[in-house]
XYZ file of C-alpha atoms in Angstrom:
733
model
C 117.439 38.772 16.471
C 113.949 37.797 17.318
C 113.358 35.778 20.560
C 111.733 32.820 19.064
C 113.958 30.125 21.033
C 116.156 29.523 24.035
C 119.630 31.376 23.638
C 121.933 28.733 25.038
C 125.381 29.397 26.049
C 127.110 32.682 25.107
C 129.713 34.813 25.628
C 128.055 36.440 28.928
C 128.160 33.307 30.835
C 131.902 33.597 31.621
C 130.660 36.611 33.811
C 134.127 38.105 34.424
C 132.591 41.427 34.372
C 128.787 41.364 33.950
C 127.349 40.829 37.282
C 129.737 42.136 39.260
C 129.220 45.337 41.696
C 131.128 47.677 39.776
C 130.842 51.622 40.343
C 128.677 53.556 38.094
C 130.881 54.965 35.049
C 129.119 58.248 35.352
C 129.351 58.675 39.143
C 132.044 60.985 38.982
C 130.239 63.387 36.572
C 127.310 63.338 38.534
C 128.746 63.950 41.885
C 131.161 66.739 40.530
C 128.671 68.392 38.237
C 129.899 67.457 34.748
C 126.701 65.634 34.093
C 124.604 68.118 32.453
C 120.544 68.016 32.281
C 118.617 69.625 29.889
C 117.980 72.856 31.688
C 121.731 73.250 31.987
C 122.662 72.730 28.001
C 122.915 76.287 27.169
C 123.000 79.674 28.776
C 122.110 82.305 26.422
C 118.429 81.136 25.812
C 115.294 82.813 26.616
C 113.021 81.571 29.580
C 109.373 80.494 29.348
C 107.192 80.351 32.158
C 103.570 78.363 31.923
C 100.357 80.091 33.211
C 98.040 77.535 34.545
C 94.078 77.636 34.441
C 92.518 78.256 37.613
C 89.641 76.088 37.285
C 88.895 72.784 36.180
C 86.475 73.071 33.472
C 84.815 75.867 31.576
C 86.041 78.434 29.152
C 88.020 81.324 28.738
C 85.859 84.348 28.682
C 88.556 86.864 28.615
C 92.428 86.848 28.407
C 94.398 89.887 28.703
C 97.961 90.177 27.954
C 98.826 93.833 27.287
C 100.432 94.107 30.723
C 102.549 91.023 30.637
C 103.855 92.039 26.920
C 105.035 95.411 28.269
C 106.782 93.993 31.010
C 110.848 94.335 31.427
C 112.599 91.663 28.912
C 109.112 90.192 27.831
C 109.487 89.018 23.944
C 106.567 86.635 23.455
C 103.165 85.773 25.315
C 101.650 82.845 23.647
C 97.926 81.942 24.277
C 95.568 80.392 22.102
C 94.783 83.352 19.978
C 98.122 83.209 18.403
C 99.611 79.528 18.838
C 100.027 77.414 15.733
C 97.547 74.667 14.543
C 98.696 71.313 16.405
C 98.077 67.704 15.591
C 95.656 65.615 18.082
C 95.645 62.167 19.843
C 95.507 60.856 23.221
C 98.385 61.717 25.333
C 100.682 58.881 24.148
C 100.306 60.347 20.324
C 100.118 63.934 20.627
C 100.495 66.747 23.018
C 98.693 70.020 21.744
C 98.718 73.126 23.859
C 96.930 76.582 23.611
C 94.415 74.931 21.332
C 91.136 76.997 22.125
C 89.389 78.904 24.786
C 88.075 75.504 26.416
C 89.826 74.604 29.814
C 89.588 70.813 30.285
C 91.216 70.272 33.609
C 92.792 72.587 36.559
C 96.356 73.513 35.805
C 96.046 73.263 32.029
C 98.480 75.964 30.241
C 96.431 79.018 29.043
C 99.525 81.486 28.424
C 103.167 80.945 28.054
C 105.497 83.970 28.810
C 108.986 84.182 27.432
C 111.560 86.759 28.710
C 115.108 87.640 28.783
C 115.418 85.856 32.382
C 113.330 83.516 34.562
C 112.451 85.951 36.774
C 111.190 88.569 34.417
C 108.814 85.713 32.676
C 107.690 84.455 36.036
C 106.793 88.204 37.119
C 105.192 88.921 33.673
C 103.091 85.565 33.965
C 101.593 86.742 37.141
C 100.092 89.864 35.036
C 98.233 87.834 32.391
C 94.833 88.411 33.578
C 92.209 85.569 32.616
C 88.640 85.465 33.266
C 86.525 81.928 33.183
C 83.193 80.885 32.540
C 82.815 77.675 34.931
C 81.296 74.340 34.185
C 80.643 71.685 36.288
C 82.835 68.591 36.156
C 83.271 65.201 37.282
C 86.532 65.062 39.462
C 86.268 62.440 42.393
C 86.390 58.707 41.330
C 84.140 57.357 44.512
C 81.546 59.751 43.681
C 81.143 58.815 39.635
C 81.358 55.225 39.466
C 78.023 55.105 37.714
C 79.937 56.534 35.003
C 82.534 53.673 34.649
C 83.111 52.100 31.175
C 85.054 49.158 29.342
C 88.306 50.708 28.672
C 89.792 49.899 25.272
C 93.469 50.295 25.487
C 94.956 49.206 22.264
C 98.475 48.454 23.354
C 98.129 46.351 26.442
C 96.145 43.200 27.940
C 92.379 43.016 27.613
C 90.532 44.669 30.452
C 88.896 41.689 31.498
C 89.387 38.099 31.412
C 87.424 35.172 32.670
C 88.048 31.256 32.997
C 85.777 29.087 34.299
C 82.915 29.711 36.287
C 83.584 32.388 38.994
C 80.193 33.008 40.088
C 79.213 29.318 40.957
C 82.380 28.296 42.334
C 82.632 31.093 44.501
C 78.897 30.800 45.616
C 79.778 27.209 46.624
C 83.008 27.352 48.224
C 83.163 26.672 52.031
C 85.788 29.654 52.594
C 85.060 32.847 51.264
C 86.457 36.292 51.619
C 84.990 39.289 49.845
C 87.109 42.764 50.414
C 87.320 46.063 48.897
C 90.834 47.911 48.932
C 91.418 51.643 47.728
C 94.714 53.439 46.884
C 94.920 57.194 46.435
C 96.191 59.315 43.787
C 99.893 59.514 43.602
C 102.448 61.822 42.202
C 105.858 60.866 40.846
C 107.797 63.237 42.836
C 110.898 62.923 40.902
C 113.970 64.963 41.743
C 114.767 66.767 38.419
C 111.531 68.645 37.236
C 110.195 68.539 33.691
C 112.540 70.576 31.662
C 113.275 71.703 28.074
C 115.505 73.515 25.690
C 114.339 74.146 22.310
C 116.098 75.539 19.334
C 115.710 75.370 15.676
C 118.100 74.906 12.730
C 116.239 76.233 9.798
C 113.247 73.737 9.759
C 114.944 71.179 12.122
C 113.898 71.320 15.631
C 116.386 70.145 18.624
C 115.071 69.338 21.905
C 117.275 69.010 25.022
C 114.412 67.447 27.035
C 113.971 65.228 30.316
C 112.038 62.156 28.421
C 112.675 58.407 29.211
C 111.911 57.291 25.948
C 113.239 59.520 23.182
C 112.233 57.838 19.851
C 108.897 57.607 21.013
C 108.974 61.574 22.133
C 110.351 62.253 18.850
C 107.390 60.763 16.980
C 104.740 62.440 19.358
C 106.463 66.016 18.805
C 106.443 65.431 15.249
C 102.901 64.610 15.163
C 101.927 67.431 17.438
C 103.963 70.162 15.597
C 102.862 68.809 12.092
C 106.651 68.208 11.039
C 108.292 65.220 9.752
C 109.850 62.664 12.202
C 113.075 63.501 10.675
C 113.121 66.979 11.572
C 112.915 66.418 15.305
C 116.019 65.630 17.334
C 115.430 64.902 21.037
C 118.836 64.956 23.180
C 118.625 63.545 26.979
C 121.942 62.112 28.223
C 121.220 62.624 31.833
C 117.774 62.453 33.469
C 117.212 63.194 37.217
C 114.693 60.538 37.668
C 111.165 59.858 35.942
C 109.344 56.982 37.623
C 107.028 56.931 34.548
C 106.386 60.729 34.669
C 108.686 61.491 31.825
C 107.567 58.607 29.683
C 105.398 60.906 27.539
C 105.803 64.380 26.025
C 104.796 67.008 28.243
C 103.720 70.796 27.759
C 107.191 72.274 28.547
C 108.465 70.452 25.238
C 105.835 71.689 22.971
C 105.515 75.268 24.452
C 109.419 75.770 24.467
C 109.329 74.294 20.656
C 106.850 76.646 19.498
C 107.972 80.068 21.164
C 112.008 79.374 19.877
C 110.217 78.943 16.322
C 108.501 82.090 16.816
C 111.505 83.939 18.387
C 114.078 82.345 16.013
C 115.931 82.137 19.301
C 116.555 78.957 21.748
C 113.987 78.812 24.641
C 114.107 76.991 27.829
C 111.731 76.370 30.453
C 111.382 74.035 33.650
C 108.181 73.449 35.223
C 108.155 74.351 38.779
C 107.341 71.647 41.364
C 103.802 72.861 42.062
C 103.190 73.250 38.312
C 104.310 69.458 37.792
C 101.382 68.092 39.917
C 98.819 69.319 37.379
C 100.591 70.100 34.066
C 102.148 66.736 34.056
C 100.481 63.240 34.713
C 99.964 61.390 38.016
C 98.838 57.856 39.015
C 95.148 57.240 39.258
C 93.530 56.269 42.641
C 92.018 52.755 42.571
C 89.074 50.911 44.095
C 89.397 47.463 43.983
C 87.235 44.294 45.170
C 88.966 41.001 45.982
C 87.111 37.919 46.335
C 88.937 34.514 46.994
C 87.407 31.227 47.883
C 88.964 28.045 48.766
C 88.685 24.615 49.990
C 88.952 23.955 53.919
C 92.692 23.104 52.934
C 93.318 26.627 51.576
C 93.214 25.733 47.680
C 91.827 28.361 45.729
C 88.616 27.363 43.987
C 87.705 30.825 42.484
C 89.749 34.171 42.594
C 88.270 37.435 41.534
C 89.593 41.031 41.149
C 87.448 44.118 40.076
C 89.210 47.346 39.603
C 88.004 50.947 39.238
C 90.549 53.773 38.172
C 89.847 57.228 36.290
C 91.434 59.264 33.679
C 90.502 62.080 31.391
C 87.419 61.250 29.302
C 89.587 61.172 25.994
C 92.198 58.761 27.354
C 91.774 54.639 27.440
C 94.580 54.176 29.686
C 93.565 52.325 32.910
C 95.587 51.258 36.010
C 95.836 47.718 35.376
C 95.696 46.648 38.903
C 94.378 43.029 38.442
C 97.222 41.672 35.722
C 99.263 40.051 38.475
C 96.267 38.085 39.726
C 95.881 36.355 36.547
C 98.984 34.898 36.800
C 100.367 34.794 40.243
C 98.185 32.226 41.851
C 96.348 28.778 40.363
C 92.917 28.223 40.549
C 90.477 26.898 38.162
C 87.615 29.924 38.360
C 89.066 33.343 37.810
C 87.507 36.606 36.667
C 89.236 39.892 36.674
C 87.669 43.198 35.217
C 88.984 46.958 34.892
C 86.528 49.869 34.484
C 87.615 53.268 33.649
C 85.983 56.394 35.037
C 85.903 59.422 32.808
C 87.127 62.315 35.011
C 87.769 66.117 34.691
C 90.941 66.187 35.968
C 94.533 66.200 34.452
C 95.719 62.711 32.819
C 96.502 59.804 34.488
C 99.456 57.636 33.179
C 102.371 55.165 34.235
C 103.808 55.764 37.322
C 106.330 53.181 38.655
C 105.094 49.726 38.370
C 101.743 50.515 37.094
C 99.285 47.948 37.983
C 101.229 45.992 40.180
C 102.306 48.238 42.289
C 98.605 49.444 43.814
C 97.286 45.688 42.544
C 99.228 43.790 45.036
C 98.568 46.146 47.909
C 94.975 44.820 47.679
C 95.772 41.240 46.452
C 98.373 40.455 48.792
C 96.431 41.834 51.868
C 93.511 40.014 50.993
C 95.795 36.896 50.922
C 96.720 37.753 54.326
C 93.346 37.836 55.560
C 92.356 34.515 53.754
C 95.482 33.038 55.582
C 94.156 33.929 59.160
C 90.543 32.862 58.004
C 92.151 29.307 57.426
C 94.440 29.733 60.150
C 97.195 28.838 57.962
C 100.612 30.545 57.812
C 100.642 33.117 54.686
C 103.702 31.577 53.256
C 101.850 27.992 53.297
C 98.832 29.424 51.879
C 100.785 30.801 48.877
C 102.850 27.569 48.325
C 99.646 25.676 48.253
C 98.280 27.507 45.565
C 101.593 27.839 43.400
C 100.497 26.904 39.884
C 102.278 24.563 37.425
C 101.654 26.734 34.431
C 100.098 30.164 33.703
C 96.417 29.606 34.832
C 94.690 31.787 32.571
C 97.032 31.546 29.192
C 97.846 27.705 29.953
C 101.312 28.091 28.665
C 104.690 27.244 30.918
C 106.556 29.890 32.531
C 109.861 30.847 31.381
C 111.357 30.683 34.841
C 109.476 30.849 37.966
C 111.299 30.902 41.477
C 108.687 32.678 43.668
C 108.466 29.806 46.591
C 112.422 29.879 46.488
C 112.141 33.539 47.299
C 109.384 32.777 50.031
C 111.615 30.369 51.583
C 114.958 32.167 51.626
C 113.204 35.542 52.838
C 111.537 33.483 55.596
C 115.005 31.729 56.591
C 116.672 35.070 56.537
C 113.993 37.102 58.383
C 113.209 34.723 61.334
C 109.861 34.134 59.891
C 109.656 31.031 62.245
C 109.700 33.554 65.228
C 106.589 35.203 64.036
C 103.519 35.079 66.524
C 100.247 34.936 64.422
C 98.114 36.540 66.835
C 98.033 40.396 66.500
C 99.201 42.584 69.366
C 101.335 39.807 71.220
C 104.671 41.178 70.853
C 105.822 44.374 72.708
C 109.242 46.518 72.671
C 108.773 49.295 75.008
C 105.464 51.141 74.168
C 105.911 49.820 70.819
C 103.701 47.042 69.248
C 105.759 44.897 67.113
C 104.553 42.968 64.096
C 105.983 41.463 60.903
C 104.320 40.590 57.789
C 105.231 39.378 54.131
C 104.009 39.589 50.373
C 104.784 38.112 47.329
C 105.807 40.014 44.604
C 105.767 39.844 41.067
C 106.344 42.179 37.494
C 105.717 41.564 33.815
C 109.208 40.920 32.325
C 108.513 42.895 28.611
C 110.861 43.266 25.658
C 110.611 45.706 23.122
C 112.665 46.541 19.832
C 116.025 48.115 20.324
C 119.016 48.488 18.197
C 122.722 49.501 18.925
C 126.024 50.306 17.215
C 129.337 49.405 18.588
C 132.877 50.367 17.033
C 136.222 49.300 17.787
C 138.458 52.093 17.121
C 142.149 51.828 16.136
C 143.736 52.683 19.562
C 141.393 49.475 20.471
C 138.776 51.274 22.320
C 134.978 50.497 21.490
C 132.379 53.111 21.604
C 128.869 52.250 22.070
C 125.908 54.220 20.729
C 122.106 54.008 21.171
C 119.114 56.381 21.710
C 118.411 54.580 25.395
C 118.239 56.709 28.262
C 119.562 56.584 31.717
C 117.117 57.701 34.570
C 119.524 57.110 37.693
C 119.277 53.368 37.249
C 122.915 52.689 35.814
C 122.318 52.074 31.985
C 125.733 53.590 30.977
C 127.478 51.058 33.386
C 125.537 48.204 32.571
C 125.989 48.449 28.792
C 129.587 49.090 29.253
C 129.799 45.947 31.088
C 128.210 43.921 28.571
C 130.447 45.356 25.554
C 133.511 44.681 27.822
C 132.436 41.361 28.479
C 131.711 41.044 24.968
C 134.683 42.069 23.298
C 137.274 41.177 25.989
C 138.128 44.916 27.137
C 138.496 46.346 30.390
C 135.386 48.447 31.274
C 137.730 51.612 31.181
C 138.259 51.037 27.567
C 134.574 51.210 26.759
C 132.654 54.571 25.952
C 128.991 54.729 26.359
C 126.981 57.691 24.129
C 123.425 57.407 24.968
C 120.536 59.917 25.022
C 120.359 61.100 21.560
C 117.920 60.223 18.713
C 120.717 60.238 16.147
C 121.917 57.113 17.501
C 120.144 53.946 16.732
C 116.595 53.412 17.820
C 116.036 52.090 21.806
C 112.979 51.249 23.688
C 113.902 53.972 26.266
C 113.759 53.432 30.089
C 110.357 52.182 31.313
C 108.209 49.361 32.189
C 111.288 47.275 33.632
C 112.194 46.771 29.818
C 115.046 49.192 29.219
C 118.105 47.016 30.528
C 116.828 43.779 28.778
C 115.960 45.678 25.480
C 118.632 47.692 25.228
C 121.441 45.315 26.522
C 120.124 42.633 24.209
C 120.761 45.010 21.063
C 124.243 45.730 22.175
C 124.698 41.895 22.798
C 123.664 41.260 19.270
C 126.070 44.274 17.620
C 129.108 42.672 19.975
C 128.205 39.326 18.742
C 128.482 40.650 15.039
C 131.574 42.536 15.667
C 133.015 39.480 17.279
C 132.149 37.701 13.914
C 133.821 40.428 11.771
C 137.079 40.368 14.106
C 137.255 36.563 13.819
C 136.878 36.581 10.033
C 139.729 39.369 9.884
C 141.857 37.243 12.298
C 141.396 34.116 10.013
C 139.578 32.150 13.113
C 136.230 30.337 13.678
C 133.852 32.877 15.056
C 132.101 29.790 17.103
C 135.464 28.997 18.941
C 137.223 32.366 19.182
C 138.086 33.754 22.787
C 138.096 37.443 23.314
C 140.247 38.535 26.374
C 142.712 41.130 27.559
C 142.302 43.116 24.199
C 142.858 40.054 21.937
C 141.065 37.526 20.076
C 142.699 33.614 20.624
C 142.410 30.285 19.669
C 144.344 27.195 21.079
C 147.174 27.882 18.511
C 147.339 31.682 18.303
C 146.378 35.249 19.744
C 146.017 38.359 18.019
C 145.718 41.845 19.345
C 142.507 43.472 18.397
C 144.616 46.479 17.255
C 146.198 44.787 14.812
C 142.729 43.836 13.293
C 140.691 46.988 13.557
C 142.784 49.345 10.900
C 140.966 52.653 11.082
C 138.167 51.070 12.848
C 135.578 48.472 12.626
C 131.711 48.722 13.674
C 128.609 46.560 13.633
C 124.949 46.954 14.545
C 122.602 44.810 16.481
C 118.880 44.955 17.316
C 116.341 42.846 19.046
C 112.622 42.356 18.932
C 110.348 40.297 21.014
C 109.410 36.822 19.393
C 107.818 33.740 19.777
C 109.064 33.340 23.359
C 106.890 36.154 24.712
C 103.831 34.475 23.249
C 104.728 31.041 23.925
C 105.930 31.627 27.784
C 104.636 33.657 30.609
C 107.200 35.778 31.534
C 107.402 37.532 35.012
C 110.160 38.480 37.633
C 109.311 37.403 41.227
C 109.985 38.211 44.891
C 109.064 38.096 48.545
C 109.170 41.102 50.704
C 108.950 40.898 54.474
C 108.879 43.890 56.942
C 108.798 44.414 60.726
C 107.127 47.390 62.243
C 106.514 48.998 65.200
C 103.242 50.935 66.190
C 103.177 53.286 68.921
C 100.442 52.045 71.548
C 99.318 55.575 72.395
C 99.467 57.529 68.919
C 99.267 54.840 66.367
C 102.432 56.100 64.864
C 103.910 53.149 62.303
C 107.648 52.836 62.109
C 109.350 50.597 59.675
C 112.143 48.741 62.027
C 113.544 46.485 58.777
C 112.675 45.405 55.557
C 113.889 42.394 53.553
C 112.953 41.671 49.733
C 114.126 38.365 48.082
C 113.985 38.429 43.993
C 114.523 36.063 41.200
C 114.958 38.186 38.146
C 117.510 36.160 35.614
C 120.712 37.045 35.289
C 121.665 40.331 37.259
C 123.921 42.466 35.277
C 125.727 44.692 37.926
C 125.100 43.406 41.794
C 125.632 47.107 43.116
C 123.018 48.909 40.698
C 120.570 45.909 41.175
C 120.580 46.139 44.732
C 120.292 49.563 44.514
C 117.301 49.668 42.161
C 115.563 47.027 44.501
C 116.118 49.049 47.593
C 114.771 51.920 45.746
C 111.609 50.363 44.857
C 111.201 48.956 48.657
C 111.406 52.522 49.953
C 108.849 53.533 47.129
C 106.582 50.935 48.796
C 107.098 52.410 52.109
C 105.648 55.796 50.570
C 102.849 53.570 49.128
C 101.822 52.026 52.410
C 102.319 54.805 54.647
C 102.729 58.325 53.158
C 101.876 59.255 49.880
C 98.433 60.425 49.349
C 97.554 63.288 46.498
C 94.437 64.595 47.897
C 91.757 66.151 45.402
C 89.304 68.592 46.256
C 86.036 67.020 44.694
C 84.675 70.498 44.616
C 86.931 72.173 42.139
C 88.939 69.239 40.749
C 92.531 70.246 41.800
C 95.497 68.654 43.726
C 95.484 70.436 47.181
C 98.968 69.314 48.470
C 100.776 70.185 45.269
C 104.223 70.646 46.674
C 106.746 68.376 48.399
C 105.935 69.991 51.804
C 102.607 68.342 52.066
C 102.828 65.556 49.440
C 104.573 63.164 51.697
C 107.402 60.770 50.291
C 109.483 58.771 52.736
C 112.707 60.655 54.031
C 115.721 59.331 55.849
C 114.064 59.175 59.132
C 111.365 56.934 58.000
C 113.585 54.308 56.456
C 115.348 51.996 59.038
C 119.260 51.372 58.325
C 118.273 47.382 57.925
C 116.919 47.700 54.451
C 118.332 44.634 52.291
C 118.036 43.032 48.790
C 118.891 39.760 47.786
C 118.729 38.230 44.367
C 118.912 34.285 44.066
C 120.835 32.843 40.908
C 118.883 32.634 38.040
C 119.200 32.265 34.205
C 115.908 32.669 32.004
C 117.260 31.671 28.445
C 113.786 32.553 27.010
C 113.947 36.166 28.219
C 116.563 37.702 26.155
C 120.203 37.008 25.290
C 121.328 38.278 28.502
C 119.141 35.521 30.166
C 118.092 38.575 32.621
C 114.920 40.092 33.663
C 113.577 43.556 34.457
C 113.902 44.492 37.842
C 113.385 48.302 38.006
C 109.967 48.257 39.427
C 110.033 44.743 41.020
C 111.195 46.149 44.199
C 108.060 48.270 44.760
C 105.724 45.368 43.712
C 104.436 43.932 47.176
C 106.476 45.921 49.376
C 103.696 48.088 50.809
C 101.668 44.852 51.301
C 104.324 43.394 53.608
C 104.329 46.477 55.644
C 100.292 46.386 56.075
C 100.347 42.910 56.784
C 103.069 43.797 59.371
C 100.551 46.621 60.921
C 98.160 44.024 61.138
C 100.480 41.868 62.832
C 101.576 44.536 65.251
C 97.952 45.798 66.560
C 95.199 44.226 64.657
C 94.567 47.277 62.510
C 93.397 45.917 58.914
C 93.568 49.175 57.116
C 91.953 48.771 53.534
C 92.168 52.509 52.469
C 95.810 53.447 51.791
C 98.052 54.931 53.139
C 98.297 53.830 56.510
C 97.923 56.742 58.683
C 97.503 57.051 62.642
C 93.826 58.111 62.260
C 93.212 54.985 60.864
C 95.331 52.951 63.245
C 94.022 54.517 66.519
C 90.826 52.640 66.874
C 92.416 49.086 66.782
C 95.060 49.634 69.648
C 94.669 47.523 72.383
C 93.108 49.374 75.606
C 95.975 50.253 77.903
C 93.840 50.842 81.120
């Protein structure tokens, strides 16, 4: 099915199972240890350990491996001298390792030690002696803006957009603001480290690996190792979090595959927490200039958003932080530009809500500044600039309930009690403030396919190469199949995470559930038609319920129809709806914070997110995803800061002791997520929208705006740490 038209009424509209807050069907496996992850799949494998480069740019002058090779238990030491030739490309196309003596980034693998035990491999890795000739490099984004170029990413939106005449409109407007915000480098910090178990069966490679998009990974590995795609099988039934850090193939998979082929034995490797920071990807820092101009009533005349981000010199991927600015608010004169600075540091790539997560930190704080300049309520300012159509594409929205989210959030949060003058509300020694932000995230759809089989026992089995990164995919797909086939959810088995199953989009970009679920919907629809024909019924009017297919005249048990088994396939592809309608999910964030009047410490006291994201497929997992995103936003606003040493090009705080993320003590008990009723018939057959990243989009800005309301500190350099707040605290003398 191509999404070329509204889907109309369908079997999911009954919502007997879909939408209900059902427990995760894989929950018991996870809490009892039954869910096995990549590193746990085989116990008799050899163990690998990565040796990282200790310089950021230069050449290997000498590498001595003899001591490591003679170390107990060591079976192989791979370096550029004995590694095979590999295919090349950017990080989305190939991931070659150990290809020569040139060192292009700190932490780049320069050797790989394989031994009988992990401890032996690690000990031997420290015996590899590497000496370097160091070159000068470009490391820090703010220091090298003069190198900025227009990125030419082939699979995304254009880097620049312009509508009307921004310069003239901005210059002549009666109200203007021109502010610059910056966001720091960030690391994904997922729970499960990157890990792979590799084994060969003749010329066929099997990888148990932590990868969010298996079919894409299959192609990248085949290109890297110069083998046919059909000779690569990726298996990943469970993934312990990813946040985008496992979208792409990393060194662990390639090194394990090469070593396993050399040794003709399975090889496993798990990157240490410290290695993850340099060996894998991260989110780029950004410098964002926001220019807003309005008439005296607060209606936007001109809106401009310029973004600088950095990446490895061969990469074109940029932090698309101005994308939401192209569609969120009305205004006839518009200018957005992205510039990419080539830097000799590890590759920057997708991290949860790439673009909007950091772009809204700037845009929504700037909107708060504009509201203050105009002496307007921040919600009223946003309502006055609600567009009737996409202001740059000039096409209608598939659905848009942002205003309803803001109004419902204001009612629930007690926005009418807000004092608009900073520093006026106290609770003991705490200065208390509240803030809000709009949120939006694109709603993409990607090709996916699925197979569903009804066995002679009347139980259904779903198969697809989809992944579950902790988001509840198993449960949601089981609910869809159960609803479509009229089965109790206990009679549905879901098999995921294997490239021998039908191709699926994978988990990423908020397209996972919608794409895979839509493919399954189509497979179930095809199976319903087959069953109806076998039963001699009209597929358009037959009902499926309680393990039966029925019309007004008669009912037949499904077990009477299936024989030895019956199956069907389905697939979904984006169509004209994605081109003819602007598709986003929306939300409104509200936050209350306390700022210590003496120290500047910021404490989040309560948070609320109200979202409109089409049909909610599982109320419990949706709420969990939204709250998780909001907590992610707390980290972006107050904690996360991957610190780069600009002299040597490495991340100083490359562990979870010093790279700070929110912990239990940072998050209040009152964090709530609410979904407004909405169906989007142009989005996909499920009438749903992506929510995996929506919760983070705007959450940090609401906190930043609350900090300003509490104490008058307008911090434009994230994260908001107490040293940036202290200067704005009122005098207590």
